[in-house]
Coordinates of C-alpha atoms in Angstrom, one line a residue:
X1 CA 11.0 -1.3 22.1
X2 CA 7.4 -0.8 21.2
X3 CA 6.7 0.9 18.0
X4 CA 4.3 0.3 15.2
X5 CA 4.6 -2.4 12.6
X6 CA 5.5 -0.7 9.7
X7 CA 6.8 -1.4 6.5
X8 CA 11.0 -2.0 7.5
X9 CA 11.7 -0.5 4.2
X10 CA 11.0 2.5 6.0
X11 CA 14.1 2.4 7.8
X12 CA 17.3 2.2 7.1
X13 CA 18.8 1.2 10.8
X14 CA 17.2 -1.3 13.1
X15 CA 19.5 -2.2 16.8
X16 CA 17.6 -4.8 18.3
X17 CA 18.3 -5.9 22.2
X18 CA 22.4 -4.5 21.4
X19 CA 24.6 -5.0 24.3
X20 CA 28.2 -4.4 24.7
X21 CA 30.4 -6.0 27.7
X22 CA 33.5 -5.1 29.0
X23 CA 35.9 -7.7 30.8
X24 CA 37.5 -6.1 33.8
X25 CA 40.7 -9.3 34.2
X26 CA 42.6 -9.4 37.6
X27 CA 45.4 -11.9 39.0
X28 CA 48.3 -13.6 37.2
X29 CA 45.7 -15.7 35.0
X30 CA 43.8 -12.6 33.9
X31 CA 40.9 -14.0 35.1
X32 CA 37.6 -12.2 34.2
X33 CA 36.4 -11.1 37.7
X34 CA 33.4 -8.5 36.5
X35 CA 31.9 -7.0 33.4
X36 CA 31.6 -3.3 32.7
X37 CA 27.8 -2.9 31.3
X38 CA 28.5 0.0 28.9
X39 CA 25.5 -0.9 26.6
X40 CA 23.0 -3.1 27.8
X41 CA 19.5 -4.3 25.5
X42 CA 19.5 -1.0 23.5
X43 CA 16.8 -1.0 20.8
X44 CA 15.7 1.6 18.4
X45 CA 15.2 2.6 14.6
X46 CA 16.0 5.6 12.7
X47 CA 13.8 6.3 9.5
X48 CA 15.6 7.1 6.3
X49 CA 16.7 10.5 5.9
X50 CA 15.6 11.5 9.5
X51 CA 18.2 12.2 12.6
X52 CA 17.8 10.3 15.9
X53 CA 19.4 12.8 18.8
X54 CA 20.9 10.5 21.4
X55 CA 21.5 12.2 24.6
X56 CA 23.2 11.3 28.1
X57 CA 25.2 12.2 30.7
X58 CA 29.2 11.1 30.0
X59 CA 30.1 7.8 30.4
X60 CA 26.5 6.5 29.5
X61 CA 27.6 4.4 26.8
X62 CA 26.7 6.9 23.9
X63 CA 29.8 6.8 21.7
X64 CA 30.2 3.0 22.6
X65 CA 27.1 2.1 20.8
X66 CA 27.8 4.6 18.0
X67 CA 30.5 3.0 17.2
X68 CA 29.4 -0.8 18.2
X69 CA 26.5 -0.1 15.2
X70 CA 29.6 0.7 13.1
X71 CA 31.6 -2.3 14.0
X72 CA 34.5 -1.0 15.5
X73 CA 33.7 -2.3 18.5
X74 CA 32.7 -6.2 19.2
X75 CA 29.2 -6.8 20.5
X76 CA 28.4 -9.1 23.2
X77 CA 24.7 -9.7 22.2
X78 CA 22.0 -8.3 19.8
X79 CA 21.6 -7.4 15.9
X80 CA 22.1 -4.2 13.9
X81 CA 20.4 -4.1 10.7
X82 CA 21.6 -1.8 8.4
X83 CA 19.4 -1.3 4.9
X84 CA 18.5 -5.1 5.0
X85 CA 21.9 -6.3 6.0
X86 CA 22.8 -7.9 9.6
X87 CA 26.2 -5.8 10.0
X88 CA 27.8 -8.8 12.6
X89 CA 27.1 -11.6 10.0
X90 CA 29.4 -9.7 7.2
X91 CA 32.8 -11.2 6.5
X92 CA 35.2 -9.0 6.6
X93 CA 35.6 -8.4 2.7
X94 CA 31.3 -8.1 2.6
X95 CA 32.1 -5.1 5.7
X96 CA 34.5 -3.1 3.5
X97 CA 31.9 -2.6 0.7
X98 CA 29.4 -2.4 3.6
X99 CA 31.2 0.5 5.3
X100 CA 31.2 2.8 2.0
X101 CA 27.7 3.5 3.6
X102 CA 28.2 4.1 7.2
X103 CA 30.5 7.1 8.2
X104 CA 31.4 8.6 11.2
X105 CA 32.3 12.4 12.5
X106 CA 34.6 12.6 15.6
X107 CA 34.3 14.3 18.5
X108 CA 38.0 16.0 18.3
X109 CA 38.2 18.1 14.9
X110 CA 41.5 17.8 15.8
X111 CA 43.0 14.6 16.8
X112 CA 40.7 12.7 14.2
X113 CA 42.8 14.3 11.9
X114 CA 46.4 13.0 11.4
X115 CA 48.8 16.0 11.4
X116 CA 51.6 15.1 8.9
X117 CA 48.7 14.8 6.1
X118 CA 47.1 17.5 4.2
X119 CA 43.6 17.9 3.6
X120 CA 43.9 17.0 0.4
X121 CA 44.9 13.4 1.6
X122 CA 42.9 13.8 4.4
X123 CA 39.4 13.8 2.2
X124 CA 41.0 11.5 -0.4
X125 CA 42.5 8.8 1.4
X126 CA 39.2 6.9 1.2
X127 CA 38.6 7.6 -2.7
X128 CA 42.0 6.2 -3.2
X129 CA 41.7 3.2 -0.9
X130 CA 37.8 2.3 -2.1
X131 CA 39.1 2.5 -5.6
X132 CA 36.5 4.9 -6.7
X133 CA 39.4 7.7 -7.9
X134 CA 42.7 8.5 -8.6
X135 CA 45.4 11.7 -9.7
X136 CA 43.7 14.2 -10.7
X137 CA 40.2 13.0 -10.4
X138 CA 40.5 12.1 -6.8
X139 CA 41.8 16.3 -6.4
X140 CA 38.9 17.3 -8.2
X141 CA 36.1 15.3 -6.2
X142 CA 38.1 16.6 -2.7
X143 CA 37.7 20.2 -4.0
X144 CA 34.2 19.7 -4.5
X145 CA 33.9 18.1 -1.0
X146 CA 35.4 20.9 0.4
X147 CA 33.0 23.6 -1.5
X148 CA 30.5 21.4 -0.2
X149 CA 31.0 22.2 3.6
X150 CA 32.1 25.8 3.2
X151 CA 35.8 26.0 3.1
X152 CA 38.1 26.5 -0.5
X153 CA 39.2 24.1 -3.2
X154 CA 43.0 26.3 -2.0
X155 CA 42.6 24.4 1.4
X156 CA 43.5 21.2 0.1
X157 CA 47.2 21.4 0.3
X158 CA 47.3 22.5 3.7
X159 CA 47.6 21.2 6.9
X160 CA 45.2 20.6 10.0
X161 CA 47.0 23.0 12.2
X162 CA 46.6 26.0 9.8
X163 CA 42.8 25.3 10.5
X164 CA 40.4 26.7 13.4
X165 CA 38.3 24.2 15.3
X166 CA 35.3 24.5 13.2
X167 CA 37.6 24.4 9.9
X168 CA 38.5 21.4 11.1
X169 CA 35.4 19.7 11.9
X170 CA 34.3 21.0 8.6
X171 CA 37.1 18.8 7.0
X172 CA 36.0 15.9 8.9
X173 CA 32.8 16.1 7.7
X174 CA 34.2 16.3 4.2
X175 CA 35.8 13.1 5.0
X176 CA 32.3 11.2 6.2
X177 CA 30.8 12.6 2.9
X178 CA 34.2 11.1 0.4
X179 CA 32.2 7.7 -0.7
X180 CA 28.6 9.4 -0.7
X181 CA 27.3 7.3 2.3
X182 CA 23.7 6.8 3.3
X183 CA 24.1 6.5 7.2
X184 CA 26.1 9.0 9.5
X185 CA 27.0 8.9 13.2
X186 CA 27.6 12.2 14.9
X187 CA 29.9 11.6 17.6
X188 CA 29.1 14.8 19.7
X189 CA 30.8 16.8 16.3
X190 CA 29.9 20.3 18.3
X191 CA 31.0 19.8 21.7
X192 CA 34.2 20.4 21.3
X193 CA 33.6 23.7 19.5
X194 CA 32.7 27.3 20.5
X195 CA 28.7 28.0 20.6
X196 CA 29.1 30.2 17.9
X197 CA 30.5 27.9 15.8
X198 CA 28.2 25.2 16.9
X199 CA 25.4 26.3 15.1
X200 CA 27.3 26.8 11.9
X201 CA 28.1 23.2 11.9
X202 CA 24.4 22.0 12.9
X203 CA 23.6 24.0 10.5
X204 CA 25.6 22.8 8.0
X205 CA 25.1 19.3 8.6
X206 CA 21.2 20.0 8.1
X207 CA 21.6 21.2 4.8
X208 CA 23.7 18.1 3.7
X209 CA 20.8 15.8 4.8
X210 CA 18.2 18.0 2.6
X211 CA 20.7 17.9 -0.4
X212 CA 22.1 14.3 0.0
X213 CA 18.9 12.7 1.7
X214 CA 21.3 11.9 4.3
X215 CA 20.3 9.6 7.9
X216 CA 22.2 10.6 11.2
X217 CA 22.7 9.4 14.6
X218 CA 23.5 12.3 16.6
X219 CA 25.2 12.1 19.7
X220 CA 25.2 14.5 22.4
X221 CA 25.1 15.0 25.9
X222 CA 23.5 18.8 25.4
X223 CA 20.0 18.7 24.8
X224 CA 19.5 22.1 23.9
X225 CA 22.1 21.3 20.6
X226 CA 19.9 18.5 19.3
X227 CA 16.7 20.0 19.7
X228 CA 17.3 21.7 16.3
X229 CA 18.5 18.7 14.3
X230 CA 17.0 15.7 15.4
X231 CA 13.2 14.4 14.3
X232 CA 13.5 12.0 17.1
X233 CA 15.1 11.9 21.3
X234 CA 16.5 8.8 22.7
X235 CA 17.6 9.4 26.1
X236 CA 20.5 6.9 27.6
X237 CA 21.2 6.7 31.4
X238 CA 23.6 4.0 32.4
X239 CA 23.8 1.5 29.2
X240 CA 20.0 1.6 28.6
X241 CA 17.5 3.8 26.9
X242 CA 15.2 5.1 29.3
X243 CA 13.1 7.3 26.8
X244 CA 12.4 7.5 23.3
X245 CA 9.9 9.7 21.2
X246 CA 9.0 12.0 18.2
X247 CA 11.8 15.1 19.4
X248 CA 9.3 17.8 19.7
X249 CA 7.1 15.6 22.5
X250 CA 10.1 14.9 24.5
X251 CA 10.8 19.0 24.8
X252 CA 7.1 19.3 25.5
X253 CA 6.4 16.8 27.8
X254 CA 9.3 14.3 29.6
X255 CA 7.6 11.6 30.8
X256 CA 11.0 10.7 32.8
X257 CA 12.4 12.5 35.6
X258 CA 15.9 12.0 33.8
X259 CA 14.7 14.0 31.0
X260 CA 12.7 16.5 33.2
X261 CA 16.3 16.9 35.4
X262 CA 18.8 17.7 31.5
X263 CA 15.8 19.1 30.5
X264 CA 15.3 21.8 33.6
X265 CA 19.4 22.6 33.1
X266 CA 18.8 24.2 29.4
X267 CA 19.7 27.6 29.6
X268 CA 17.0 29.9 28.8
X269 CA 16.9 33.2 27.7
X270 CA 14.1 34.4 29.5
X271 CA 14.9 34.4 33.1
X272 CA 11.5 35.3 34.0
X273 CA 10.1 32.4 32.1
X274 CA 12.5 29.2 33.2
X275 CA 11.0 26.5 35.5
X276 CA 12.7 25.1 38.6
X277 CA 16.1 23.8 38.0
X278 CA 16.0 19.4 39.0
X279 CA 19.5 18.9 40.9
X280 CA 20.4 15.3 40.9
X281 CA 21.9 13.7 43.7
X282 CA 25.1 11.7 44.1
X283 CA 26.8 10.9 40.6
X284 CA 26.4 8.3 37.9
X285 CA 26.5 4.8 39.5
X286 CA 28.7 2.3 38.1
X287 CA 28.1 0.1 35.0
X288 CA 29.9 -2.6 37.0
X289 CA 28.0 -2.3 39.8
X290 CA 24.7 -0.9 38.6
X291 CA 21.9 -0.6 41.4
X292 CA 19.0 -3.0 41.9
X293 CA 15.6 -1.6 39.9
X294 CA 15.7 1.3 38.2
X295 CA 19.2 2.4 37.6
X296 CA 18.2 5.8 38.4
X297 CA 16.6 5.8 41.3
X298 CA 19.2 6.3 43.2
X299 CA 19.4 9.7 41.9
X300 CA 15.6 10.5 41.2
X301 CA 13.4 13.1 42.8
X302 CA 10.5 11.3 42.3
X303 CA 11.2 7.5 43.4
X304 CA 9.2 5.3 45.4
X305 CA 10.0 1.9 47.1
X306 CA 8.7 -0.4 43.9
X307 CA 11.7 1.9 41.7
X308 CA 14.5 0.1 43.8
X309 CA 13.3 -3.5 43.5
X310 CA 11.8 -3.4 40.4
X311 CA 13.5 -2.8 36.5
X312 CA 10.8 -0.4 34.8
X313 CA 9.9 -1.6 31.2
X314 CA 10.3 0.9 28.1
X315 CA 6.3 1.5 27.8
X316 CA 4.2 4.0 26.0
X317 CA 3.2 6.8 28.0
X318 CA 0.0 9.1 27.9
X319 CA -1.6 6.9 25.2
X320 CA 0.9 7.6 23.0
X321 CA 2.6 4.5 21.6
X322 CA 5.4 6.4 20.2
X323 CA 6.3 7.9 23.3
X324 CA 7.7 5.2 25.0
X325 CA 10.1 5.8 29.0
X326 CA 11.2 3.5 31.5
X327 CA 9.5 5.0 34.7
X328 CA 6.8 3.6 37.4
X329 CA 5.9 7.1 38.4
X330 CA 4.7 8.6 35.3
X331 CA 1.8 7.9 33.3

């Protein structure tokens, strides 16, 4: 991806080219007969204590390479540098004390959370299993966690079911926060929630990163949750990033006609003042079978013949070289 040549102290995570390849195995042999492209060349950087929103239809390959930067899920090609450090070229005992620094919030408050554990265990399982407390000291730090995302220190013997979703979701963030990590991924941690409640959360998890100089990536597929949040928009279609700027200059001005399509769906609560709504066509193609040229073309309003022969490179748009989208048609 095109983006300036700064100092790389600047940021704390660097993906480079990441891909992720899924065997599909038929006949007796399990022969591999076709690969399921679920990321494929993702590249991007997220500054220290700054949130990267990463938006996308379902099944785009969000979550997959939120957790492929994590390592719980093998790559197929490509780097992740975290803070200096190539996560796939750590041994597994190097990962452990590696992973004290990179969290991540589910998307199900509730079935992240095993049921026949209290919270109390819950928050402190990874104090006890990092060696950093014990007894008594372990209960106290989980109290604090828990003060620290809004619920009471007289939660902690309870269990998960005695909770509403957003109590819960509030435990799991207490869980990310346990070994005071620098790196958090959001795994759509407000979908699953009602919209009252969604904002509660967002907001909570915005104070943290002012008081803990916290660095997210926060995945969605709403982009009228992440506008709030995120100091920078990656939109992914199909395994691929097809546009990446500053957040604010991706609400402004889309220079794809993805974006302009999520974009146009925002509910706004001026009817007088809302733009015409994009409909897509058709569904999501494939990731086995993804179409010649741009992937989206298919679906797009505004394709022409050159978008179904010919892969779009991720290029700076309107002069702006950190406003970079995979599109022919705009300028």
């Amino acid at each position: 991806m095109n983006q300036p040549a700064e100092n790389t102290k600047k940021y704390l995570l660097e993906v480079e080219d990441l891909k992720v390849y899924f065997p599909i195995l038929k006949g007796l042999l399990r022969r591999v007969v076709a690969w399921v492209k679920a990321v494929d060349g993702v590249s991007f950087r997220i500054e220290r204590g700054k949130t990267l929103g990463l938006v996308g239809e379902s099944g785009c390959g969000k979550t997959t390479l939120g957790r492929t930067i994590l390592r719980l899920i093998p790559t197929t090609d490509g780097r992740v540098i975290f803070d200096g450090t190539d996560v796939f070229a750590q041994s597994p005992k190097q990962m452990r004390t590696l992973r004290r620094n990179m969290q991540l919030i589910f998307q199900d408050p509730f079935g992240s959370l095993n049921p026949r554990m209290t919270v109390g265990n819950i928050v402190g399982e990874a104090l006890t299993v990092h060696g950093v407390a014990r007894g008594e000291a372990r209960r106290r730090l989980v109290a604090e966690l828990l003060e620290k995302v809004g619920l009471s220190p007289h939660h902690i013997s309870r269990y998960p079911h005695e909770f509403s979703g957003g109590q819960r979701q509030r435990i799991g963030i207490a869980r990310a926060l346990a070994l005071n990590p620098k790196f958090i991924v959001c795994d759509e941690p407000v979908s699953a929630l009602d919209v009252s409640i969604q904002s509660q959360i967002v907001n909570l998890l915005q104070d943290l990163q002012k008081e803990l100089g916290l660095t997210y990536l926060f995945i969605a597929h709403d982009l009228a949750v992440v506008e709030h949040i995120s100091d920078y928009l990656a939109v992914m279609y199909l395994g691929k990033i097809v546009e990446y700027a500053p957040a604010e200059q991706v609400y402004a001005d889309p220079k794809h006609p993805y974006t302009m399509a999520l974009l146009s769906a925002i509910p706004r609560p001026d009817p007088h003042g809302r733009g015409q709504r994009i409909m897509l066509r058709g569904e999501v193609p494939s990731p086995v079978n993804p179409p010649s040229g741009c992937p989206f073309h298919p679906r797009c309003h505004m394709a022409i013949d050159r978008c179904s022969t010919d892969i779009p490179p991720l290029e700076p748009k309107g002069g702006d070289p950190d406003h970079v989208a995979s599109c022919w048609v705009t300028a």
